[in-house]
CSV table of C-alpha atoms and ligand atoms in Angstrom, one decimal:
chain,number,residue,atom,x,y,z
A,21,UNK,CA,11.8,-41.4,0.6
A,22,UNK,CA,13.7,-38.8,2.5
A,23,UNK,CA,14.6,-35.1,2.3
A,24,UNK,CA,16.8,-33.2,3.5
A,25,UNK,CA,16.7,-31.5,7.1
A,26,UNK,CA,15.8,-28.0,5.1
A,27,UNK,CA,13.0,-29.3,3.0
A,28,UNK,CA,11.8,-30.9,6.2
A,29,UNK,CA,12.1,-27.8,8.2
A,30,UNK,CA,10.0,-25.4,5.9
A,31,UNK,CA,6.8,-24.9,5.8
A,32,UNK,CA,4.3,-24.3,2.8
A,33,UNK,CA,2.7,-20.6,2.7
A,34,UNK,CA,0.0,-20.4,4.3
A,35,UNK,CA,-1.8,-17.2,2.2
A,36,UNK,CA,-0.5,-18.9,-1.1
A,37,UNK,CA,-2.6,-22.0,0.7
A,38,UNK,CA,-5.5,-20.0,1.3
A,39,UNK,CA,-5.3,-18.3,-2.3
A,40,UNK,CA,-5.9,-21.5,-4.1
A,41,UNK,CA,-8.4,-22.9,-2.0
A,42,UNK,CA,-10.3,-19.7,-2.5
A,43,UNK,CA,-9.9,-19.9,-6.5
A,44,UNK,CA,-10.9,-23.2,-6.3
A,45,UNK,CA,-14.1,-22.7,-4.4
A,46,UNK,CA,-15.0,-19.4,-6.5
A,47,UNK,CA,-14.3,-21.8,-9.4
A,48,UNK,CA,-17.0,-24.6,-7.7
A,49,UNK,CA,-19.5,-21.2,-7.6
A,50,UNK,CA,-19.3,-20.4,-4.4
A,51,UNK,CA,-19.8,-17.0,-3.3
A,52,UNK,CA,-16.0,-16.4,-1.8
A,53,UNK,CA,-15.7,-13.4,-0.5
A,54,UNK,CA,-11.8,-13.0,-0.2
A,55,UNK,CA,-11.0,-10.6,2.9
A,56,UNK,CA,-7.3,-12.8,2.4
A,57,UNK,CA,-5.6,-11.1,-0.6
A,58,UNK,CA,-2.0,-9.8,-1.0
A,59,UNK,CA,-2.7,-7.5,-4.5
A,60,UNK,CA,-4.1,-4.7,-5.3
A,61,UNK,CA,-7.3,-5.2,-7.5
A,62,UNK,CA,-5.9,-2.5,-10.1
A,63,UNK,CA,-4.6,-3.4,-13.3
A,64,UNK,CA,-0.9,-2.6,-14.1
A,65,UNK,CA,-0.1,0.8,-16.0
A,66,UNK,CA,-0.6,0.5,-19.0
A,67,UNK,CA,2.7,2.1,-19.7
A,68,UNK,CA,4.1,-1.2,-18.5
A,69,UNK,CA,2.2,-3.2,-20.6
A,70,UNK,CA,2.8,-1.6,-23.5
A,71,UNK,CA,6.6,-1.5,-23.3
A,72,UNK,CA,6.5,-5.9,-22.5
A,73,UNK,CA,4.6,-6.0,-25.7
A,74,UNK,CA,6.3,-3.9,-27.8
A,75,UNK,CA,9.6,-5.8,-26.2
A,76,UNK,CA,8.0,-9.3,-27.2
A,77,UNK,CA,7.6,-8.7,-30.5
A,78,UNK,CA,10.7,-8.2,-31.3
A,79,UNK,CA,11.1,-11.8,-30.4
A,80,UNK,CA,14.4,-11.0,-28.6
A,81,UNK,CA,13.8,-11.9,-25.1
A,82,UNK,CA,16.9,-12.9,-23.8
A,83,UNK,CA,19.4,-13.4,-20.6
A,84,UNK,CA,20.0,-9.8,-18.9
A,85,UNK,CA,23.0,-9.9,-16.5
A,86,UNK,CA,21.9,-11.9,-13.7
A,87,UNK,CA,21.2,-8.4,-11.6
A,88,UNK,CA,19.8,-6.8,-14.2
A,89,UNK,CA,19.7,-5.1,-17.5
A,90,UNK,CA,21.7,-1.3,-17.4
A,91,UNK,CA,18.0,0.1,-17.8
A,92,UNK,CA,16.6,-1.7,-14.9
A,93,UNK,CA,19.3,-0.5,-12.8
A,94,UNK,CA,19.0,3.0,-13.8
A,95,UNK,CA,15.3,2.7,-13.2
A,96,UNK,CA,16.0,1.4,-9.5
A,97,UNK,CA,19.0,4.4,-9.0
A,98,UNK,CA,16.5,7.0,-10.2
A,99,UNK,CA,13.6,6.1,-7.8
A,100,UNK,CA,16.1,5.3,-4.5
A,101,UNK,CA,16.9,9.3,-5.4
A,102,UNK,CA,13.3,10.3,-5.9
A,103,UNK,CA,12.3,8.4,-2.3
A,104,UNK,CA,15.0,8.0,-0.9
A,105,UNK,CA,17.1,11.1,-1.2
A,106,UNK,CA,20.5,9.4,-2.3
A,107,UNK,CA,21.9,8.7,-5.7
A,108,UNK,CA,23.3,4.9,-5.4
A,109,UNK,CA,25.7,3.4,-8.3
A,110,UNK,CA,24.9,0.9,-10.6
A,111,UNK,CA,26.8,-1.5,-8.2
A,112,UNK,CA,24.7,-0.8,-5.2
A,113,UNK,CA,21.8,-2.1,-6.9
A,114,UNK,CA,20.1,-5.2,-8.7
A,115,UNK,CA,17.0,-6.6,-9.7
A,116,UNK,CA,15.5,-9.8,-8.1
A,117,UNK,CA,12.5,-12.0,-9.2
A,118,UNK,CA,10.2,-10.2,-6.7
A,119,UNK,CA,11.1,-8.5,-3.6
A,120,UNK,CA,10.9,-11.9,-1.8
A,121,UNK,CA,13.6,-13.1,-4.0
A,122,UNK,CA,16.3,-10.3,-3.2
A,123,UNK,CA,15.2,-10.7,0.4
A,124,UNK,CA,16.3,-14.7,0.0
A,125,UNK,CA,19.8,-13.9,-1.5
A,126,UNK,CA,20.6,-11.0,1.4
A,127,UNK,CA,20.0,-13.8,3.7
A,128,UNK,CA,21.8,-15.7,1.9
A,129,UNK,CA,24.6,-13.8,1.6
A,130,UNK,CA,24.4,-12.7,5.3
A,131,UNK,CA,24.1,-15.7,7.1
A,132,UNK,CA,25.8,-18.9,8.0
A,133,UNK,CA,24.2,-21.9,9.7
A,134,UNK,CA,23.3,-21.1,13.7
A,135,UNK,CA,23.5,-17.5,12.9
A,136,UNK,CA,20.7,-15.4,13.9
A,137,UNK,CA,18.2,-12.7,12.1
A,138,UNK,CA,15.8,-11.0,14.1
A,139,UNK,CA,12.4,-9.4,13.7
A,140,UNK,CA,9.6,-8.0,15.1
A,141,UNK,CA,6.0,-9.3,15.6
A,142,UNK,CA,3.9,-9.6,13.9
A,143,UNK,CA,6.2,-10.4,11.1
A,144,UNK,CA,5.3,-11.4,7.3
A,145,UNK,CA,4.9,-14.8,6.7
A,146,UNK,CA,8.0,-16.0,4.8
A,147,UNK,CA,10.5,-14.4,7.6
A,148,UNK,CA,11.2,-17.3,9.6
A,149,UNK,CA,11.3,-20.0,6.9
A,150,UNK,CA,13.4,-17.7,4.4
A,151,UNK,CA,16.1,-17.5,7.9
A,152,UNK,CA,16.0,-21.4,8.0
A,153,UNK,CA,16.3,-22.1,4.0
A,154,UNK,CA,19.4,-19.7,4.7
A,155,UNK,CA,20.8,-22.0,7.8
A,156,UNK,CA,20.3,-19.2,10.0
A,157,UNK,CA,17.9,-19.3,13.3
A,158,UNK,CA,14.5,-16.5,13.4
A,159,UNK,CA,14.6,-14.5,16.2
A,160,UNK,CA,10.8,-13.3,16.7
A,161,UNK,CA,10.6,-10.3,18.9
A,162,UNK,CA,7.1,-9.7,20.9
A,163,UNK,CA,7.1,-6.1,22.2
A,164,UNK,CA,5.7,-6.4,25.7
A,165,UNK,CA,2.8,-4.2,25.4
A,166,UNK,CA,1.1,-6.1,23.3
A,167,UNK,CA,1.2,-3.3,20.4
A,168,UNK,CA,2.2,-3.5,17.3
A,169,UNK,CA,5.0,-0.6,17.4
A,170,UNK,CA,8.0,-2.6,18.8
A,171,UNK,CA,10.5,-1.1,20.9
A,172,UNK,CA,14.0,-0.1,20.8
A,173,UNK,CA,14.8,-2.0,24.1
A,174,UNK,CA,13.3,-5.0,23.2
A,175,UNK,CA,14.8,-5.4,19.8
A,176,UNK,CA,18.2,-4.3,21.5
A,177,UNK,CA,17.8,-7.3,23.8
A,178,UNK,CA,17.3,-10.0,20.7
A,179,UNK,CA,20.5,-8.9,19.7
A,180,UNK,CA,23.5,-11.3,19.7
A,181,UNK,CA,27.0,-12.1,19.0
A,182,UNK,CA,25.4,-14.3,16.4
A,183,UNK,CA,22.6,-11.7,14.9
A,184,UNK,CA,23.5,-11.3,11.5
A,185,UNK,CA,20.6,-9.3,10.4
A,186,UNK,CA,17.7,-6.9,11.4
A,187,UNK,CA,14.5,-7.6,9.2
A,188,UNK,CA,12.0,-4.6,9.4
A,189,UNK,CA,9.3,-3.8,7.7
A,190,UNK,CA,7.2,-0.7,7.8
A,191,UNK,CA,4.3,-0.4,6.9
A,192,UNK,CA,3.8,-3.6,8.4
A,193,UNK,CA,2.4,-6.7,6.7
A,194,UNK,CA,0.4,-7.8,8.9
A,195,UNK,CA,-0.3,-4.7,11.5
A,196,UNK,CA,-0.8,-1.8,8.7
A,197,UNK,CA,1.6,-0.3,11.5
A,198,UNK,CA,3.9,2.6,10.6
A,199,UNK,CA,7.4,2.3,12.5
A,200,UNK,CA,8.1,5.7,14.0
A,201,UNK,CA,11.5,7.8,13.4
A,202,UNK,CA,12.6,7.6,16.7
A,203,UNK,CA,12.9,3.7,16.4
A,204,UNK,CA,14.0,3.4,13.0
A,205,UNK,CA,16.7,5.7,14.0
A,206,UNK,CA,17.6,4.3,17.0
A,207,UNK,CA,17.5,0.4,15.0
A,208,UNK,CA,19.9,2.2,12.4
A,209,UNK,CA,22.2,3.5,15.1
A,210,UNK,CA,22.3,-0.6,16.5
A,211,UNK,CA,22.9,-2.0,13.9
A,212,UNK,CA,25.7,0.3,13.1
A,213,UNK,CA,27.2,0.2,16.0
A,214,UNK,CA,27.0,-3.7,15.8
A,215,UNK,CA,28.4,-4.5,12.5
A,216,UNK,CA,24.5,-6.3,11.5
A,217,UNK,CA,22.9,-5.5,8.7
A,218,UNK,CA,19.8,-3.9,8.7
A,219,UNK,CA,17.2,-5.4,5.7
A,220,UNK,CA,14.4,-2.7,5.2
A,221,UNK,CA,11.5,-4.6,3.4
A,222,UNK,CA,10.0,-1.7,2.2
A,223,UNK,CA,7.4,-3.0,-0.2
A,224,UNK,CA,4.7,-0.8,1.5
A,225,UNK,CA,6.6,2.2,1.8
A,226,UNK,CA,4.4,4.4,-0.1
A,227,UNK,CA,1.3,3.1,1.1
A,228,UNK,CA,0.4,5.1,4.5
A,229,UNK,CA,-2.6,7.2,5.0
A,230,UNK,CA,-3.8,10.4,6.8
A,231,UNK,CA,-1.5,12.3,5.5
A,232,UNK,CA,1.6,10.5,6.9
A,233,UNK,CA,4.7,8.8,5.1
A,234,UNK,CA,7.2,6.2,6.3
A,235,UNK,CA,10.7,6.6,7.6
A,236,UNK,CA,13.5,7.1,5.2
A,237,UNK,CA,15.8,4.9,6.7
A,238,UNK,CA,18.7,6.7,4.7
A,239,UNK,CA,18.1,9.7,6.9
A,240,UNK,CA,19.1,8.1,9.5
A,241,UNK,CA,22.4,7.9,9.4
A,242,UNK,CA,25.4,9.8,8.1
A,243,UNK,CA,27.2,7.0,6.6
A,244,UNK,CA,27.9,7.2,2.6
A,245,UNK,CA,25.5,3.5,1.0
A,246,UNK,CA,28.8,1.3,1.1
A,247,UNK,CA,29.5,2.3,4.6
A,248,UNK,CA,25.6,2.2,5.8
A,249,UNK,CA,24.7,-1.3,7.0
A,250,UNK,CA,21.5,-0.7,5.1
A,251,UNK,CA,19.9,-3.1,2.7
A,252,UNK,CA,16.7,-1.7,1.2
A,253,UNK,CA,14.3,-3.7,-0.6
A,254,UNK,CA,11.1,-3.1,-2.6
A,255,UNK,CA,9.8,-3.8,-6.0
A,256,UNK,CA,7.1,-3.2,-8.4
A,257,UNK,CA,4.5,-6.0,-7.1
A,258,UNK,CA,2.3,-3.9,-4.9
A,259,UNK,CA,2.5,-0.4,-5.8
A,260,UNK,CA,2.1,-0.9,-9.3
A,261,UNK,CA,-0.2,-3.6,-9.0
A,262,UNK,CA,2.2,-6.1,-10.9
A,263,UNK,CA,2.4,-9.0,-8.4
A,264,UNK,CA,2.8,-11.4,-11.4
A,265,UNK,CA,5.6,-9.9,-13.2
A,266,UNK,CA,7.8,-10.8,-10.4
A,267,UNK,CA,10.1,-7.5,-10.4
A,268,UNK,CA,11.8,-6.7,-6.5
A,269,UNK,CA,14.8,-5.1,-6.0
A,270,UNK,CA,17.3,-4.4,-3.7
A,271,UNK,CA,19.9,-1.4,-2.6
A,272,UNK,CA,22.6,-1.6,-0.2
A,273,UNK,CA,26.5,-2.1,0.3
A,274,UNK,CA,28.6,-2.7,-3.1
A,275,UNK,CA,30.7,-5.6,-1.7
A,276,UNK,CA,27.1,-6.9,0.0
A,277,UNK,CA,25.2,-6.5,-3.4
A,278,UNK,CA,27.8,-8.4,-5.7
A,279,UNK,CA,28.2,-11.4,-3.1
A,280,UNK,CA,24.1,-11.5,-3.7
A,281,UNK,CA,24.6,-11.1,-7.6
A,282,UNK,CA,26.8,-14.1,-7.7
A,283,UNK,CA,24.3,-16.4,-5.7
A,284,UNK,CA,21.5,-15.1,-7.5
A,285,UNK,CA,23.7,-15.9,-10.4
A,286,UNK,CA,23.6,-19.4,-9.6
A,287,UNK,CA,20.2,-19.4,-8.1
A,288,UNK,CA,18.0,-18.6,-11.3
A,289,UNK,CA,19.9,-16.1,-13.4
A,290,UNK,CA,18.7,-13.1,-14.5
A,291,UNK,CA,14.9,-12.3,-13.0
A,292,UNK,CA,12.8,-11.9,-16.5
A,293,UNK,CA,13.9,-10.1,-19.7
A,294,UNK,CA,10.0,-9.1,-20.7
A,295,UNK,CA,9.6,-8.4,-16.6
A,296,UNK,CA,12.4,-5.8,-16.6
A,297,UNK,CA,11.5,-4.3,-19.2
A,298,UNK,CA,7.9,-3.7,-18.0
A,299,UNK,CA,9.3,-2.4,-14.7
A,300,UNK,CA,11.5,-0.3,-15.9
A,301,UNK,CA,8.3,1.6,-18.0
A,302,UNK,CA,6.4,1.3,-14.7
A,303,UNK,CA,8.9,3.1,-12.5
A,304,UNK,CA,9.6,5.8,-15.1
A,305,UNK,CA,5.7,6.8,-15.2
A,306,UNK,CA,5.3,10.0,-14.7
A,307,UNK,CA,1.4,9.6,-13.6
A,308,UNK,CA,1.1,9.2,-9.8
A,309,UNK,CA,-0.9,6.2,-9.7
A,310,UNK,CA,0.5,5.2,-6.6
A,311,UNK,CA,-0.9,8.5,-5.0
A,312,UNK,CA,-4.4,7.3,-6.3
A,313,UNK,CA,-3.9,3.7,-5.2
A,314,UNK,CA,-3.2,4.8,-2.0
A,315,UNK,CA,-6.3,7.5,-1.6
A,316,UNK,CA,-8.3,4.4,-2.4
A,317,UNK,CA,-7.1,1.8,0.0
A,318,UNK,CA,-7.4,4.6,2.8
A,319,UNK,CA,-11.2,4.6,1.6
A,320,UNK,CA,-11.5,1.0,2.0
A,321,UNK,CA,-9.4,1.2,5.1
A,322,UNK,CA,-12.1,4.1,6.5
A,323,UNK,CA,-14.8,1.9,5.4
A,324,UNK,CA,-13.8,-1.6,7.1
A,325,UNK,CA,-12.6,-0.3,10.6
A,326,UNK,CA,-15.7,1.4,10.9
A,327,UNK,CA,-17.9,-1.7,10.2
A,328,UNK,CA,-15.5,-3.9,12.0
A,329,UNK,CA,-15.8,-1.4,15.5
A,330,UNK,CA,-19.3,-2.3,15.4
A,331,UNK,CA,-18.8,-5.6,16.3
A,332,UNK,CA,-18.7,-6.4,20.0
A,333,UNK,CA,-15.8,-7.9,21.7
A,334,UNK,CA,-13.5,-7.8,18.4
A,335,UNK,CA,-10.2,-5.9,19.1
A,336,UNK,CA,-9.8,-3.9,15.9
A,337,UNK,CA,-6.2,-1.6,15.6
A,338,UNK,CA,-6.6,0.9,12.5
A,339,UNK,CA,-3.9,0.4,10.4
A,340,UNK,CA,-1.9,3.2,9.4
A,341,UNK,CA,-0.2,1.5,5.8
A,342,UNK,CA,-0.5,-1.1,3.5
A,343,UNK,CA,-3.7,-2.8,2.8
A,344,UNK,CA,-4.2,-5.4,5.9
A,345,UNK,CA,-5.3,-4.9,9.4
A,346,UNK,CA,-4.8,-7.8,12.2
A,347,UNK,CA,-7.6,-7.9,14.7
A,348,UNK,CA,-8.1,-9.3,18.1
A,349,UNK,CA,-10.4,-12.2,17.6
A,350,UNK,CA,-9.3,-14.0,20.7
A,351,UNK,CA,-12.8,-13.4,22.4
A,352,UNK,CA,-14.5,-15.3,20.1
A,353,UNK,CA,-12.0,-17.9,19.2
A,354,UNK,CA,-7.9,-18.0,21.0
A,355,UNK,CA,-7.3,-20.5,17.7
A,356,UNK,CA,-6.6,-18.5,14.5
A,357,UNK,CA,-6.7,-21.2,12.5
A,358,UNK,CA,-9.7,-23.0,13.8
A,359,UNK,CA,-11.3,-19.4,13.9
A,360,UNK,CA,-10.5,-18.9,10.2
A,361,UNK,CA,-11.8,-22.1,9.0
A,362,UNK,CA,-14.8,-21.6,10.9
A,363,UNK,CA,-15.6,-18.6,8.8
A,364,UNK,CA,-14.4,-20.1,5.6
A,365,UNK,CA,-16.6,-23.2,6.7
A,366,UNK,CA,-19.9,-20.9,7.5
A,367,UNK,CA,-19.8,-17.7,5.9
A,368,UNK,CA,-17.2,-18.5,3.1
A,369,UNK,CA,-15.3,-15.5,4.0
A,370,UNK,CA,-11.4,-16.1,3.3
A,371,UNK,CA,-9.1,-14.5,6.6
A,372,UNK,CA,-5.4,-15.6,7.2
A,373,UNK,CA,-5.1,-16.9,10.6
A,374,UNK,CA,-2.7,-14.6,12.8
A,375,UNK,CA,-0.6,-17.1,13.9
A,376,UNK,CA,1.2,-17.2,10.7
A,377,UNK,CA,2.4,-13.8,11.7
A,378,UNK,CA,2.9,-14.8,15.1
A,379,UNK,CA,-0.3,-13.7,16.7
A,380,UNK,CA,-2.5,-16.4,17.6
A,381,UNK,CA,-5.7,-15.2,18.7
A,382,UNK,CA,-5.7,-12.5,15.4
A,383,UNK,CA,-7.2,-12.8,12.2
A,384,UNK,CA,-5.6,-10.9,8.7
A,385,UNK,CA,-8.2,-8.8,7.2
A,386,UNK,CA,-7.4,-7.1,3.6
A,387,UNK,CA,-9.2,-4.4,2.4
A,388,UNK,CA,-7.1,-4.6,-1.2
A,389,UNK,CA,-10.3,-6.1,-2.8
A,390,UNK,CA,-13.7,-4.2,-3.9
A,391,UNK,CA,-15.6,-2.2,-1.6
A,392,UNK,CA,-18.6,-4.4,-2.0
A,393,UNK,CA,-16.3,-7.2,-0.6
A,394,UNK,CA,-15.2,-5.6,2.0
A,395,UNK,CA,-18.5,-4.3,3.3
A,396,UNK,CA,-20.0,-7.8,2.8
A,397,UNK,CA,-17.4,-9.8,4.3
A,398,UNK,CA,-17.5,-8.1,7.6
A,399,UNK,CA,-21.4,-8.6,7.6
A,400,UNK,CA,-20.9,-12.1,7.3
A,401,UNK,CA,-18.1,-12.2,10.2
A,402,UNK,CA,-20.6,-9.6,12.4
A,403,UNK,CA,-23.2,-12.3,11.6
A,404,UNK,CA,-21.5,-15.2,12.4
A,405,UNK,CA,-19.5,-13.9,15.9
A,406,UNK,CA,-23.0,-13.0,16.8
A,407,UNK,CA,-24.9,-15.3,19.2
A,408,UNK,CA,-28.0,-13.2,19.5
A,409,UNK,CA,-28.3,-12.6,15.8
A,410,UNK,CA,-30.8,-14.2,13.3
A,411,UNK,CA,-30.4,-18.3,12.6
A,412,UNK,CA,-30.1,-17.6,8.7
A,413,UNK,CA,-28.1,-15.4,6.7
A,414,UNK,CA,-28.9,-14.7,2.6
A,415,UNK,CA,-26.0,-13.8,1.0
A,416,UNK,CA,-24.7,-14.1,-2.3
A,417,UNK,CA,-27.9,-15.7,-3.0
A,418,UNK,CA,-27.0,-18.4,-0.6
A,419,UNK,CA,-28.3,-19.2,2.5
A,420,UNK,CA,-26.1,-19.3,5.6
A,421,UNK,CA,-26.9,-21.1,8.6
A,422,UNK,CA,-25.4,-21.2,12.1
B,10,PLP,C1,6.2,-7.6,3.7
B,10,PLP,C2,6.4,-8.2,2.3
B,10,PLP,N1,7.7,-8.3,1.8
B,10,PLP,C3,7.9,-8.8,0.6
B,10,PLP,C4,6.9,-9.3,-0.2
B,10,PLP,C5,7.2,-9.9,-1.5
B,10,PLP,O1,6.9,-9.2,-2.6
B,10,PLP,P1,7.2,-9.6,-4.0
B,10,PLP,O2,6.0,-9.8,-4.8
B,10,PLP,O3,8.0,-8.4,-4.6
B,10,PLP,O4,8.1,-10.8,-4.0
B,10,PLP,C6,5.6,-9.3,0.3
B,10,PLP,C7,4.5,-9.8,-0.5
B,10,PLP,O5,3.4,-10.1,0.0
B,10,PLP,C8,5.3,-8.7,1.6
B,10,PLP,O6,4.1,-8.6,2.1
């Protein structure tokens, strides 16, 4: 049997991997803990609930326009002005089946085969393999200090005659990091300069702690939306803690956004009827849950840095967003993946090897789950890297040993 040069070329996710297998061990009674995760442990508002069910018993769930209903639109236009500062028309926006999705049709819509899209590293997972499924070729940049803030010069350098597209995204899945102004800016002005569009994934963007908030990339520049070669996208799954109703969006360009509406069009149609409609309720809550999500990841932040600085040797950078910090485990291990089955092995702690993000040597630690998790997930890892500790470990009423 044989596939096609694209299905050959992709690879499977690597956290959706690591999810199942950790479901299936937890399932086998293991005592998982899952320092892997990509959700918040909250439930979704109850707002949101309550306006799917309401919406399902009317027993009329049916196609929407393929970029979304009129509701859903207005929903997205009335947040970009609440965050964003600008009021965008009904044709500068559309609904996706996640933030991944809408990410997957700009691409799409951007690029043609040998064209380029580039990126910082660490980068989140799906970057490169969404550039290839579009024909195009990832451009990973490395900044050359070894930090996780890239800079202008370096990005500048990536850039081509053939870059179609910039992909940032701050706060940074995997880093935490928070881009500063003076880069954003200064990638805004590129990109404008260059005729290449600029994709914002700004999925995190609410999420950053001490007191800090991300860049509004829409500040940067003087352009009116159609003009701006900016294409922002975000969606409901983290920040409302409603991975699963696969809601994204995405705001940019008119003649940009309806070349993506027609391939979503084609693609899968309208992302769900009973999802929209869920959204829409979400986005329109008035309660700040967001505000409170975010108070208690930076907890959970506090609380596994400061465990995690305990442990000799381990490189640990405190993230300033989102609900992942990437650590330098290189002392112990320069193979991420042998590293992180080696804990899964041992301990049964779930980590997502760095080299998925392009930093081999690191490990991905979420602090999205319980506190409890967290705290016991970095004593396994503390007991495990080690060499002068105990033989056994008893934990979740198991015993470990070396
Ligand atoms: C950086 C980044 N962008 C996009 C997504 C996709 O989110 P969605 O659930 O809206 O498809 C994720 C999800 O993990 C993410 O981490």
């Amino acid at each position: 049997m044989s596939f096609s040069r694209i299905a050959r070329s992709i690879t499977p996710s690597a956290t959706l991997a690591l999810n199942a297998r950790a479901a299936r061990m937890r399932a086998a009674g293991e005592p998982v803990i899952h320092l892997g995760g990509g959700e918040p442990e909250g439930l979704a508002p109850p707002s949101a609930i309550e306006a799917g069910i309401a919406m399902l018993r009317t027993g009329q769930v049916r196609y929407t326009p393929a970029t979304g209903t009129p509701a859903m639109k207005d929903a997205i236009i009335a947040y970009t002005e609440r965050f964003y500062g600008r009021r965008p028309g009904r044709d500068n926006v559309m609904a996706s089946a996640g933030a991944k999705q809408a990410i997957m049709v700009a691409l799409l819509a951007l690029v043609d085969p040998g064209d380029e899209v580039v990126f910082p590293v660490p980068y989140w997972v799906s970057y490169p393999d969404m550039t290839r499924l579009a024909g195009g070729v990832p451009v990973p940049v490395r900044p050359a200090d070894g930090s996780f803030q890239p800079s202008l010069r370096d990005m500048e350098e990536a850039l081509t005659l053939r870059t179609r597209a910039v992909l940032l995204n701050s706060p940074n899945n995997p880093s935490g990091a928070v881009y500063d102004e003076e880069f954003v800016r200064g990638m805004v002005r590129l990109c404008e300069e260059r005729d290449i569009h600029l994709l914002m994934d700004d999925i995190y963007h609410r999420m950053v702690f001490d007191g800090n908030a991300a860049v509004n990339c829409y500040a940067c520049t003087g352009r009116e939306l159609d003009e701006a070669r900016i294409v922002v996208l975000n969606g409901v799954s983290k920040q409302y803690a409603m991975t699963g109703f696969r809601i994204g969006w995405a705001v940019g360009p008119a003649a940009l956004i309806r070349a993506m509406g027609n391939i979503q069009s084609h693609l899968s149609g309208n992302p769900s009827a009973l999802s929209q409609h869920a959204a829409v309720a979400a986005v329109a809550d008035e309660r700040d849950s967001v505000r409170e999500l975010c108070t208690h990841l930076e907890r959970h932040r506090n609380v596994m840095m400061e465990l995690l600085a305990g442990i000799p040797g381990l490189g640990v950078n405190v993230p300033g967003g989102t609900f992942y910090g990437l650590c330098d485990f290189s002392r112990f291990d320069a193979d991420s993946h042998r590293l992180s089955e080696h804990l899964l092995e041992k301990v049964q702690v779930v980590t997502v090897p760095g080299v998925e993000f392009g930093m081999e040597g690191h490990l991905r630690l979420s602090f999205c789950g319980p506190l409890s998790e967290v705290r016991e997930g970095v004593r396994r890892i503390a007991w495990l890297l080690d060499p002068h500790g105990p033989a056994e470990l008893e934990a979740g009423g198991r015993v470990f040993r070396r």
